[in-house]
Amino acid sequence: MTDGTGDSRTSNQMWGGRFAAGPDAIMEAINASIGFDRRLYAQDIAGSRAHAAMLAATGILTDSDAAAIREGLLTVLSEIEAGDFPFRTELEDIHMNVEARLKEIIGEPAGRLHTARSRNDQVATDFRLWVRDQCDQAAEALTALIRALLAQAAAGADWVMPGFTHLQTAQPVTWGHHMMAYVEMFGRDVGRFRDARARMNESPLGAAALAGTGFPIDRQMTAEALGFDRPMANSLDAVSDRDFALEFLSAASICAVHLSRFAEELVIWSSAQFRFVALSDRFSTGSSIMPQKKNPDAAELIRAKIGRILGATVALFTVMKGLPLAYSKDMQEDKEQVFDAADTLMLALAAMTGMVADMAANRANLEKAAASGFSTATDLADWLVREAGLPFREAHHVTGALVALAEAAGCDLPDLGLTEMQAVHPAITQEVYSVLGVHNSVASRQSYGGTAPDQVRAQVARWTARLEGSE
Ligand code: ARG
């Protein structure tokens, strides 16, 4: 067979026994994964070393063959890490590249490594190990972001700002409370990565191609050597599911949405119209034509890059949804999606952490904005219920009339005179002014989880203790 350029190719040295000719160049291009799965080299070598040790312990290989294999694999590892490993596309993937190089280094015993194993359980093992590591890294990066948010929250536990619904001023809240809302979200993200990690931590190694093996292997031993809790209980499942990758991507997608919403807020808050925060020069860029501009590019790019993570998630769900058991080559498409999503997530988390650590809230502007837009109207209605005994619906109506009055007069609620207010409802007294200020408003929100500075400080303390406890 020719590849269209006239070259004749030799059959694959790993599986080419029944093949008279090698693949077409296009076949090689669509088939090879070495361009991306080389990222699994460390996991692949760790898996092979554990497998070889087990083959010796169970008497399937001689101790000297296993020792030669294990040593040789360390040489391969150092070659790859030194950057002088000859990756070869014709060897398709990382598994066959490593094994072929091992053969060049140690000779005949290399051919015994693949006893009682298949690339199907091998790749499932390698990829699980890689994704497991990413779960740990995501949890760690999220913890750094949470720390940066806690510092913001502690500094501004009693700074008032407008709380929004529909992006319309709703009620005053505290800066610390807003920061702590994200601490809760990112805290749940940490939990999702940890949950996913715990569930994926079972070893596929030894499932072989799909049915298990007739060799007397010890799957418990390889599972333990690789830090897995136990071997997977069904060989078909072990080689053919990628739910661990889907779970990682799902956790990453939810985290990404949290990042994107926060990024959106930072874009809005740093605009000239809001001026709630100043982002540091380190995380902003200028315009090549408009000298006054300082653009929140890092926030915008976080918001945009999240699309890659959501896209990868949809892509892998789509790859998996039609596959009969057990392995199909379709699954080779799992890696690039997960690699890109993981890289994007780590970059977005690092950028967000840097931005949050550096950003300066504009306390005066936050407070000014908090007081405008009749943000204490609910406090006024609550006061009418509490102090004047009005039913809430009536209090709501009376407050609405007072807001209309202030709006017509072009002032805020605390600027209305007492007699003006009493004309709307006679039960209103001088005392009402105590609830119209934004500081009183937030201080009164003492319900558990509310925005009162005391509540915020308590939540910061709880989170700080929690992070210290987990160290
Ligand atoms: N490169 C392959 C993958 O990533 C390895 C498994 C190949 N297995 C096979 N039966 N062809 O899925």
GROMACS .gro file of C-alpha atoms and ligand atoms in nm:
model
  483
    1MET     CA    1   0.000   0.000   0.000
    2THR     CA    2   0.122   0.350  -0.063
    3ASP     CA    3   0.048   0.672   0.115
    4GLY     CA    4  -0.018   0.865  -0.201
    5THR     CA    5   0.333   1.004  -0.213
    6GLY     CA    6   0.474   0.680  -0.339
    7ASP     CA    7   0.644   0.577  -0.010
    8SER     CA    8   0.586   0.223   0.092
    9ARG     CA    9   0.559   0.180   0.468
   10THR     CA   10   0.651  -0.109   0.687
   11SER     CA   11   0.395  -0.261   0.920
   12ASN     CA   12   0.377  -0.156   1.284
   13GLN     CA   13   0.641  -0.326   1.501
   14MET     CA   14   0.401  -0.348   1.798
   15TRP     CA   15   0.094  -0.498   1.635
   16GLY     CA   16   0.183  -0.545   1.269
   17GLY     CA   17   0.215  -0.923   1.265
   18ARG     CA   18  -0.087  -0.976   1.044
   19PHE     CA   19  -0.022  -0.667   0.833
   20ALA     CA   20   0.168  -0.683   0.505
   21ALA     CA   21   0.201  -0.306   0.475
   22GLY     CA   22   0.201   0.005   0.688
   23PRO     CA   23  -0.071   0.265   0.713
   24ASP     CA   24  -0.140   0.541   0.468
   25ALA     CA   25  -0.004   0.879   0.576
   26ILE     CA   26  -0.357   1.003   0.632
   27MET     CA   27  -0.430   0.698   0.846
   28GLU     CA   28  -0.127   0.777   1.055
   29ALA     CA   29  -0.236   1.139   1.088
   30ILE     CA   30  -0.583   1.053   1.211
   31ASN     CA   31  -0.466   0.763   1.427
   32ALA     CA   32  -0.163   0.897   1.608
   33SER     CA   33  -0.207   1.053   1.952
   34ILE     CA   34   0.158   1.096   2.045
   35GLY     CA   35   0.132   1.466   1.959
   36PHE     CA   36  -0.079   1.514   2.270
   37ASP     CA   37  -0.072   1.201   2.486
   38ARG     CA   38   0.300   1.244   2.547
   39ARG     CA   39   0.176   1.451   2.840
   40LEU     CA   40   0.095   1.118   3.008
   41TYR     CA   41   0.456   0.999   3.004
   42ALA     CA   42   0.513   1.013   3.380
   43GLN     CA   43   0.187   0.829   3.453
   44ASP     CA   44   0.259   0.575   3.180
   45ILE     CA   45   0.602   0.497   3.320
   46ALA     CA   46   0.473   0.480   3.678
   47GLY     CA   47   0.199   0.240   3.566
   48SER     CA   48   0.445   0.021   3.376
   49ARG     CA   49   0.689   0.010   3.667
   50ALA     CA   50   0.410  -0.097   3.903
   51HIS     CA   51   0.293  -0.357   3.652
   52ALA     CA   52   0.644  -0.501   3.610
   53ALA     CA   53   0.696  -0.524   3.987
   54MET     CA   54   0.366  -0.707   4.019
   55LEU     CA   55   0.454  -0.947   3.734
   56ALA     CA   56   0.772  -1.040   3.922
   57ALA     CA   57   0.597  -1.071   4.260
   58THR     CA   58   0.343  -1.311   4.112
   59GLY     CA   59   0.610  -1.514   3.934
   60ILE     CA   60   0.486  -1.420   3.586
   61LEU     CA   61   0.821  -1.254   3.508
   62THR     CA   62   1.162  -1.336   3.646
   63ASP     CA   63   1.304  -1.091   3.897
   64SER     CA   64   1.591  -1.006   3.666
   65ASP     CA   65   1.363  -0.926   3.369
   66ALA     CA   66   1.142  -0.712   3.592
   67ALA     CA   67   1.443  -0.533   3.737
   68ALA     CA   68   1.578  -0.462   3.386
   69ILE     CA   69   1.239  -0.330   3.280
   70ARG     CA   70   1.201  -0.109   3.587
   71GLU     CA   71   1.551   0.032   3.550
   72GLY     CA   72   1.513   0.085   3.178
   73LEU     CA   73   1.187   0.272   3.233
   74LEU     CA   74   1.372   0.515   3.460
   75THR     CA   75   1.619   0.578   3.179
   76VAL     CA   76   1.327   0.647   2.944
   77LEU     CA   77   1.181   0.883   3.204
   78SER     CA   78   1.502   1.080   3.235
   79GLU     CA   79   1.538   1.099   2.857
   80ILE     CA   80   1.189   1.245   2.825
   81GLU     CA   81   1.247   1.488   3.108
   82ALA     CA   82   1.577   1.597   2.960
   83GLY     CA   83   1.399   1.665   2.632
   84ASP     CA   84   1.600   1.417   2.428
   85PHE     CA   85   1.350   1.140   2.378
   86PRO     CA   86   1.287   1.054   2.014
   87PHE     CA   87   0.904   1.069   1.994
   88ARG     CA   88   0.788   0.885   1.680
   89THR     CA   89   0.451   0.935   1.515
   90GLU     CA   90   0.464   0.594   1.351
   91LEU     CA   91   0.451   0.445   1.702
   92GLU     CA   92   0.110   0.609   1.748
   93ASP     CA   93   0.098   0.688   2.116
   94ILE     CA   94   0.292   0.735   2.437
   95HIS     CA   95   0.248   0.371   2.538
   96MET     CA   96   0.416   0.229   2.229
   97ASN     CA   97   0.678   0.504   2.216
   98VAL     CA   98   0.790   0.422   2.569
   99GLU     CA   99   0.787   0.047   2.512
  100ALA     CA  100   0.977   0.071   2.182
  101ARG     CA  101   1.244   0.289   2.340
  102LEU     CA  102   1.267   0.049   2.634
  103LYS     CA  103   1.338  -0.228   2.385
  104GLU     CA  104   1.621  -0.024   2.234
  105ILE     CA  105   1.767   0.030   2.579
  106ILE     CA  106   1.726  -0.312   2.745
  107GLY     CA  107   1.656  -0.546   2.457
  108GLU     CA  108   1.449  -0.863   2.480
  109PRO     CA  109   1.296  -0.831   2.831
  110ALA     CA  110   1.110  -0.519   2.714
  111GLY     CA  111   0.885  -0.746   2.509
  112ARG     CA  112   0.763  -0.913   2.830
  113LEU     CA  113   0.631  -0.593   2.990
  114HIS     CA  114   0.300  -0.608   2.805
  115THR     CA  115   0.215  -0.951   2.951
  116ALA     CA  116  -0.130  -0.956   3.114
  117ARG     CA  117  -0.206  -0.601   3.010
  118SER     CA  118  -0.345  -0.410   2.713
  119ARG     CA  119  -0.321  -0.053   2.599
  120ASN     CA  120  -0.686  -0.031   2.698
  121ASP     CA  121  -0.628  -0.072   3.072
  122GLN     CA  122  -0.296   0.108   3.035
  123VAL     CA  123  -0.443   0.426   2.893
  124ALA     CA  124  -0.736   0.419   3.135
  125THR     CA  125  -0.485   0.396   3.421
  126ASP     CA  126  -0.257   0.669   3.289
  127PHE     CA  127  -0.542   0.906   3.228
  128ARG     CA  128  -0.703   0.845   3.566
  129LEU     CA  129  -0.372   0.924   3.733
  130TRP     CA  130  -0.339   1.243   3.531
  131VAL     CA  131  -0.694   1.362   3.600
  132ARG     CA  132  -0.658   1.272   3.968
  133ASP     CA  133  -0.355   1.499   3.985
  134GLN     CA  134  -0.550   1.778   3.816
  135CYS     CA  135  -0.824   1.749   4.079
  136ASP     CA  136  -0.560   1.808   4.346
  137GLN     CA  137  -0.413   2.101   4.158
  138ALA     CA  138  -0.753   2.260   4.101
  139ALA     CA  139  -0.837   2.228   4.470
  140GLU     CA  140  -0.507   2.388   4.560
  141ALA     CA  141  -0.548   2.677   4.315
  142LEU     CA  142  -0.902   2.734   4.438
  143THR     CA  143  -0.777   2.748   4.795
  144ALA     CA  144  -0.534   3.023   4.699
  145LEU     CA  145  -0.819   3.216   4.541
  146ILE     CA  146  -1.032   3.168   4.852
  147ARG     CA  147  -0.749   3.308   5.065
  148ALA     CA  148  -0.729   3.619   4.846
  149LEU     CA  149  -1.106   3.665   4.877
  150LEU     CA  150  -1.092   3.621   5.254
  151ALA     CA  151  -0.834   3.900   5.277
  152GLN     CA  152  -1.065   4.129   5.078
  153ALA     CA  153  -1.361   4.032   5.293
  154ALA     CA  154  -1.177   4.087   5.621
  155ALA     CA  155  -1.056   4.431   5.511
  156GLY     CA  156  -1.399   4.543   5.394
  157ALA     CA  157  -1.634   4.356   5.627
  158ASP     CA  158  -1.824   4.681   5.699
  159TRP     CA  159  -1.784   4.870   5.372
  160VAL     CA  160  -2.127   4.923   5.224
  161MET     CA  161  -2.205   4.879   4.857
  162PRO     CA  162  -2.523   4.834   4.660
  163GLY     CA  163  -2.658   4.482   4.641
  164PHE     CA  164  -2.824   4.419   4.306
  165THR     CA  165  -3.103   4.213   4.164
  166HIS     CA  166  -3.164   4.248   3.789
  167LEU     CA  167  -2.850   4.468   3.807
  168GLN     CA  168  -3.080   4.728   3.966
  169THR     CA  169  -3.001   4.859   4.313
  170ALA     CA  170  -3.184   4.635   4.559
  171GLN     CA  171  -3.055   4.666   4.917
  172PRO     CA  172  -2.725   4.773   5.067
  173VAL     CA  173  -2.483   4.492   5.135
  174THR     CA  174  -2.126   4.484   5.255
  175TRP     CA  175  -1.819   4.441   5.039
  176GLY     CA  176  -1.712   4.159   5.268
  177HIS     CA  177  -2.043   3.984   5.216
  178HIS     CA  178  -2.009   4.003   4.839
  179MET     CA  179  -1.656   3.861   4.855
  180MET     CA  180  -1.775   3.584   5.085
  181ALA     CA  181  -2.045   3.484   4.838
  182TYR     CA  182  -1.764   3.380   4.602
  183VAL     CA  183  -1.578   3.210   4.886
  184GLU     CA  184  -1.883   2.986   4.929
  185MET     CA  185  -1.903   2.912   4.556
  186PHE     CA  186  -1.533   2.836   4.517
  187GLY     CA  187  -1.548   2.635   4.839
  188ARG     CA  188  -1.812   2.410   4.684
  189ASP     CA  189  -1.594   2.382   4.375
  190VAL     CA  190  -1.312   2.248   4.593
  191GLY     CA  191  -1.560   1.996   4.730
  192ARG     CA  192  -1.662   1.887   4.381
  193PHE     CA  193  -1.300   1.826   4.275
  194ARG     CA  194  -1.238   1.631   4.597
  195ASP     CA  195  -1.554   1.423   4.551
  196ALA     CA  196  -1.461   1.347   4.191
  197ARG     CA  197  -1.111   1.250   4.297
  198ALA     CA  198  -1.239   1.012   4.564
  199ARG     CA  199  -1.473   0.839   4.319
  200MET     CA  200  -1.213   0.806   4.039
  201ASN     CA  201  -0.947   0.665   4.268
  202GLU     CA  202  -0.982   0.301   4.162
  203SER     CA  203  -0.736   0.120   3.940
  204PRO     CA  204  -0.827  -0.006   3.592
  205LEU     CA  205  -0.486  -0.177   3.558
  206GLY     CA  206  -0.520  -0.551   3.508
  207ALA     CA  207  -0.856  -0.528   3.332
  208ALA     CA  208  -0.643  -0.602   3.025
  209ALA     CA  209  -0.816  -0.560   2.688
  210LEU     CA  210  -1.168  -0.594   2.827
  211ALA     CA  211  -1.221  -0.934   2.987
  212GLY     CA  212  -0.945  -0.959   3.246
  213THR     CA  213  -0.656  -1.201   3.204
  214GLY     CA  214  -0.571  -1.565   3.256
  215PHE     CA  215  -0.240  -1.475   3.419
  216PRO     CA  216  -0.240  -1.487   3.800
  217ILE     CA  217  -0.197  -1.111   3.844
  218ASP     CA  218  -0.237  -0.918   4.167
  219ARG     CA  219  -0.448  -0.612   4.094
  220GLN     CA  220  -0.449  -0.507   4.458
  221MET     CA  221  -0.074  -0.471   4.445
  222THR     CA  222  -0.065  -0.244   4.139
  223ALA     CA  223  -0.358  -0.044   4.273
  224GLU     CA  224  -0.172   0.022   4.597
  225ALA     CA  225   0.155   0.103   4.423
  226LEU     CA  226  -0.020   0.374   4.221
  227GLY     CA  227  -0.203   0.524   4.518
  228PHE     CA  228  -0.545   0.392   4.418
  229ASP     CA  229  -0.787   0.283   4.690
  230ARG     CA  230  -0.868  -0.048   4.522
  231PRO     CA  231  -0.886  -0.214   4.179
  232MET     CA  232  -1.199  -0.149   3.972
  233ALA     CA  233  -1.443  -0.438   4.011
  234ASN     CA  234  -1.547  -0.486   3.649
  235SER     CA  235  -1.299  -0.517   3.366
  236LEU     CA  236  -1.542  -0.399   3.096
  237ASP     CA  237  -1.624  -0.090   3.297
  238ALA     CA  238  -1.259  -0.030   3.380
  239VAL     CA  239  -1.148   0.002   3.017
  240SER     CA  240  -1.452   0.168   2.871
  241ASP     CA  241  -1.584   0.439   3.097
  242ARG     CA  242  -1.454   0.791   3.103
  243ASP     CA  243  -1.695   0.918   3.367
  244PHE     CA  244  -1.398   1.030   3.578
  245ALA     CA  245  -1.298   1.268   3.299
  246LEU     CA  246  -1.657   1.381   3.255
  247GLU     CA  247  -1.681   1.444   3.627
  248PHE     CA  248  -1.362   1.646   3.623
  249LEU     CA  249  -1.492   1.847   3.328
  250SER     CA  250  -1.828   1.895   3.498
  251ALA     CA  251  -1.664   2.023   3.816
  252ALA     CA  252  -1.439   2.241   3.600
  253SER     CA  253  -1.741   2.375   3.410
  254ILE     CA  254  -1.924   2.477   3.726
  255CYS     CA  255  -1.611   2.638   3.862
  256ALA     CA  256  -1.561   2.809   3.528
  257VAL     CA  257  -1.910   2.957   3.542
  258HIS     CA  258  -1.834   3.096   3.888
  259LEU     CA  259  -1.513   3.248   3.755
  260SER     CA  260  -1.691   3.392   3.456
  261ARG     CA  261  -1.963   3.558   3.663
  262PHE     CA  262  -1.704   3.711   3.891
  263ALA     CA  263  -1.500   3.824   3.591
  264GLU     CA  264  -1.811   3.990   3.451
  265GLU     CA  265  -1.860   4.177   3.778
  266LEU     CA  266  -1.500   4.296   3.773
  267VAL     CA  267  -1.543   4.426   3.418
  268ILE     CA  268  -1.853   4.619   3.526
  269TRP     CA  269  -1.707   4.738   3.857
  270SER     CA  270  -1.386   4.868   3.701
  271SER     CA  271  -1.571   5.079   3.440
  272ALA     CA  272  -1.571   5.459   3.462
  273GLN     CA  273  -1.947   5.447   3.523
  274PHE     CA  274  -1.915   5.228   3.835
  275ARG     CA  275  -1.565   5.285   3.972
  276PHE     CA  276  -1.618   5.027   4.244
  277VAL     CA  277  -1.272   4.881   4.206
  278ALA     CA  278  -0.936   4.969   4.059
  279LEU     CA  279  -0.757   4.671   3.909
  280SER     CA  280  -0.381   4.676   3.939
  281ASP     CA  281  -0.156   4.764   3.648
  282ARG     CA  282  -0.027   4.409   3.669
  283PHE     CA  283  -0.365   4.274   3.555
  284SER     CA  284  -0.473   4.548   3.313
  285THR     CA  285  -0.366   4.668   2.972
  286GLY     CA  286  -0.373   5.001   2.791
  287SER     CA  287  -0.512   5.100   2.455
  288SER     CA  288  -0.282   5.172   2.164
  289ILE     CA  289  -0.499   5.464   2.054
  290MET     CA  290  -0.686   5.593   2.361
  291PRO     CA  291  -0.431   5.705   2.619
  292GLN     CA  292  -0.681   5.725   2.906
  293LYS     CA  293  -0.782   5.359   2.883
  294LYS     CA  294  -0.702   5.091   3.138
  295ASN     CA  295  -0.872   4.776   3.028
  296PRO     CA  296  -0.965   4.477   3.246
  297ASP     CA  297  -0.830   4.230   2.991
  298ALA     CA  298  -0.754   3.955   3.240
  299ALA     CA  299  -1.116   3.956   3.357
  300GLU     CA  300  -1.243   3.963   3.000
  301LEU     CA  301  -1.019   3.674   2.900
  302ILE     CA  302  -1.125   3.467   3.198
  303ARG     CA  303  -1.486   3.530   3.097
  304ALA     CA  304  -1.409   3.428   2.739
  305LYS     CA  305  -1.178   3.133   2.801
  306ILE     CA  306  -1.448   2.966   3.007
  307GLY     CA  307  -1.603   2.883   2.668
  308ARG     CA  308  -1.320   2.640   2.604
  309ILE     CA  309  -1.397   2.450   2.924
  310LEU     CA  310  -1.768   2.430   2.851
  311GLY     CA  311  -1.687   2.331   2.492
  312ALA     CA  312  -1.455   2.052   2.605
  313THR     CA  313  -1.724   1.922   2.838
  314VAL     CA  314  -1.984   1.908   2.564
  315ALA     CA  315  -1.730   1.753   2.327
  316LEU     CA  316  -1.642   1.464   2.557
  317PHE     CA  317  -2.004   1.395   2.650
  318THR     CA  318  -2.070   1.380   2.276
  319VAL     CA  319  -1.779   1.142   2.215
  320MET     CA  320  -1.900   0.905   2.486
  321LYS     CA  321  -2.273   0.903   2.443
  322GLY     CA  322  -2.299   0.652   2.159
  323LEU     CA  323  -2.023   0.406   2.242
  324PRO     CA  324  -2.104   0.040   2.296
  325LEU     CA  325  -1.890  -0.141   2.556
  326ALA     CA  326  -1.601  -0.181   2.575
  327TYR     CA  327  -1.313   0.024   2.427
  328SER     CA  328  -1.354   0.215   2.102
  329LYS     CA  329  -1.089   0.437   1.947
  330ASP     CA  330  -1.328   0.728   1.983
  331MET     CA  331  -1.207   0.747   2.342
  332GLN     CA  332  -0.868   0.867   2.228
  333GLU     CA  333  -1.045   1.200   2.176
  334ASP     CA  334  -1.085   1.236   2.554
  335LYS     CA  335  -0.737   1.367   2.613
  336GLU     CA  336  -0.705   1.689   2.419
  337GLN     CA  337  -1.034   1.814   2.557
  338VAL     CA  338  -0.940   1.743   2.916
  339PHE     CA  339  -0.586   1.878   2.873
  340ASP     CA  340  -0.712   2.203   2.728
  341ALA     CA  341  -0.987   2.242   2.986
  342ALA     CA  342  -0.745   2.175   3.272
  343ASP     CA  343  -0.484   2.418   3.135
  344THR     CA  344  -0.749   2.683   3.083
  345LEU     CA  345  -0.892   2.636   3.429
  346MET     CA  346  -0.554   2.662   3.598
  347LEU     CA  347  -0.468   2.976   3.403
  348ALA     CA  348  -0.803   3.136   3.479
  349LEU     CA  349  -0.773   3.052   3.850
  350ALA     CA  350  -0.423   3.197   3.869
  351ALA     CA  351  -0.526   3.515   3.687
  352MET     CA  352  -0.832   3.559   3.907
  353THR     CA  353  -0.628   3.505   4.222
  354GLY     CA  354  -0.376   3.769   4.112
  355MET     CA  355  -0.649   4.016   4.025
  356VAL     CA  356  -0.834   3.968   4.352
  357ALA     CA  357  -0.517   3.995   4.560
  358ASP     CA  358  -0.423   4.322   4.388
  359MET     CA  359  -0.758   4.494   4.342
  360ALA     CA  360  -0.844   4.802   4.544
  361ALA     CA  361  -1.207   4.860   4.629
  362ASN     CA  362  -1.308   5.226   4.617
  363ARG     CA  363  -1.478   5.249   4.954
  364ALA     CA  364  -1.617   5.601   4.903
  365ASN     CA  365  -1.769   5.519   4.565
  366LEU     CA  366  -1.916   5.196   4.694
  367GLU     CA  367  -2.084   5.382   4.979
  368LYS     CA  368  -2.213   5.659   4.755
  369ALA     CA  369  -2.363   5.404   4.520
  370ALA     CA  370  -2.508   5.211   4.812
  371ALA     CA  371  -2.702   5.513   4.931
  372SER     CA  372  -2.851   5.597   4.593
  373GLY     CA  373  -3.138   5.423   4.417
  374PHE     CA  374  -3.359   5.414   4.731
  375SER     CA  375  -3.166   5.114   4.852
  376THR     CA  376  -3.311   5.135   5.205
  377ALA     CA  377  -3.675   5.123   5.093
  378THR     CA  378  -3.711   4.771   5.232
  379ASP     CA  379  -3.575   4.892   5.569
  380LEU     CA  380  -3.840   5.163   5.567
  381ALA     CA  381  -4.117   4.912   5.492
  382ASP     CA  382  -3.985   4.678   5.764
  383TRP     CA  383  -3.982   4.973   6.009
  384LEU     CA  384  -4.348   5.048   5.931
  385VAL     CA  385  -4.431   4.684   6.006
  386ARG     CA  386  -4.224   4.668   6.324
  387GLU     CA  387  -4.282   5.010   6.477
  388ALA     CA  388  -4.617   5.121   6.332
  389GLY     CA  389  -4.785   4.780   6.317
  390LEU     CA  390  -4.875   4.801   5.947
  391PRO     CA  391  -4.934   4.478   5.754
  392PHE     CA  392  -4.632   4.423   5.522
  393ARG     CA  393  -4.837   4.472   5.206
  394GLU     CA  394  -4.960   4.811   5.326
  395ALA     CA  395  -4.611   4.907   5.443
  396HIS     CA  396  -4.483   4.815   5.095
  397HIS     CA  397  -4.746   5.042   4.939
  398VAL     CA  398  -4.673   5.337   5.171
  399THR     CA  399  -4.299   5.300   5.105
  400GLY     CA  400  -4.364   5.295   4.733
  401ALA     CA  401  -4.547   5.626   4.767
  402LEU     CA  402  -4.253   5.773   4.963
  403VAL     CA  403  -4.007   5.653   4.696
  404ALA     CA  404  -4.221   5.821   4.429
  405LEU     CA  405  -4.217   6.139   4.638
  406ALA     CA  406  -3.838   6.135   4.670
  407GLU     CA  407  -3.799   6.054   4.301
  408ALA     CA  408  -4.019   6.353   4.207
  409ALA     CA  409  -3.820   6.577   4.443
  410GLY     CA  410  -3.492   6.445   4.301
  411CYS     CA  411  -3.363   6.339   4.642
  412ASP     CA  412  -3.296   6.020   4.837
  413LEU     CA  413  -3.521   5.878   5.109
  414PRO     CA  414  -3.326   6.022   5.408
  415ASP     CA  415  -3.363   6.369   5.250
  416LEU     CA  416  -3.745   6.371   5.279
  417GLY     CA  417  -3.881   6.591   5.560
  418LEU     CA  418  -4.079   6.436   5.845
  419THR     CA  419  -4.396   6.627   5.766
  420GLU     CA  420  -4.374   6.524   5.402
  421MET     CA  421  -4.353   6.163   5.513
  422GLN     CA  422  -4.633   6.198   5.767
  423ALA     CA  423  -4.856   6.330   5.489
  424VAL     CA  424  -4.817   5.987   5.327
  425HIS     CA  425  -4.871   5.800   5.655
  426PRO     CA  426  -4.934   5.960   5.997
  427ALA     CA  427  -4.771   5.678   6.196
  428ILE     CA  428  -4.422   5.777   6.075
  429THR     CA  429  -4.204   5.939   6.344
  430GLN     CA  430  -3.856   6.089   6.369
  431GLU     CA  431  -3.727   5.739   6.459
  432VAL     CA  432  -3.766   5.630   6.096
  433TYR     CA  433  -3.447   5.815   6.000
  434SER     CA  434  -3.244   5.564   6.198
  435VAL     CA  435  -3.322   5.292   5.943
  436LEU     CA  436  -3.279   5.502   5.630
  437GLY     CA  437  -2.898   5.513   5.650
  438VAL     CA  438  -2.707   5.240   5.470
  439HIS     CA  439  -2.484   5.154   5.766
  440ASN     CA  440  -2.784   5.094   5.991
  441SER     CA  441  -2.942   4.894   5.713
  442VAL     CA  442  -2.656   4.647   5.678
  443ALA     CA  443  -2.595   4.632   6.054
  444SER     CA  444  -2.957   4.524   6.104
  445ARG     CA  445  -2.922   4.223   5.870
  446GLN     CA  446  -2.809   3.996   6.150
  447SER     CA  447  -2.990   3.683   6.037
  448TYR     CA  448  -2.752   3.389   5.989
  449GLY     CA  449  -2.582   3.433   5.653
  450GLY     CA  450  -2.696   3.796   5.634
  451THR     CA  451  -2.485   4.092   5.527
  452ALA     CA  452  -2.425   4.249   5.872
  453PRO     CA  453  -2.053   4.315   5.929
  454ASP     CA  454  -2.062   4.091   6.239
  455GLN     CA  455  -2.197   3.806   6.031
  456VAL     CA  456  -1.933   3.862   5.765
  457ARG     CA  457  -1.655   3.862   6.025
  458ALA     CA  458  -1.792   3.540   6.172
  459GLN     CA  459  -1.789   3.376   5.827
  460VAL     CA  460  -1.434   3.496   5.757
  461ALA     CA  461  -1.327   3.347   6.091
  462ARG     CA  462  -1.505   3.019   6.016
  463TRP     CA  463  -1.338   2.989   5.674
  464THR     CA  464  -0.997   3.087   5.808
  465ALA     CA  465  -1.022   2.816   6.074
  466ARG     CA  466  -1.142   2.568   5.813
  467LEU     CA  467  -0.844   2.637   5.587
  468GLU     CA  468  -0.602   2.613   5.876
  469GLY     CA  469  -0.763   2.285   5.982
  470SER     CA  470  -0.719   2.133   5.637
  471GLU     CA  471  -0.347   2.210   5.625
  472ARG     N1  472  -0.393   0.587   2.216
  472ARG     C1  473  -0.502   0.506   2.258
  472ARG     C2  474  -0.605   0.592   2.332
  472ARG     O1  475  -0.571   0.697   2.371
  472ARG     C3  476  -0.454   0.398   2.349
  472ARG     C4  477  -0.544   0.281   2.354
  472ARG     C5  478  -0.541   0.208   2.224
  472ARG     N2  479  -0.616   0.087   2.231
  472ARG     C6  480  -0.651   0.021   2.122
  472ARG     N3  481  -0.723  -0.087   2.140
  472ARG     N4  482  -0.622   0.064   2.002
  472ARG     O2  483  -0.717   0.555   2.348
   0.00000   0.00000   0.00000
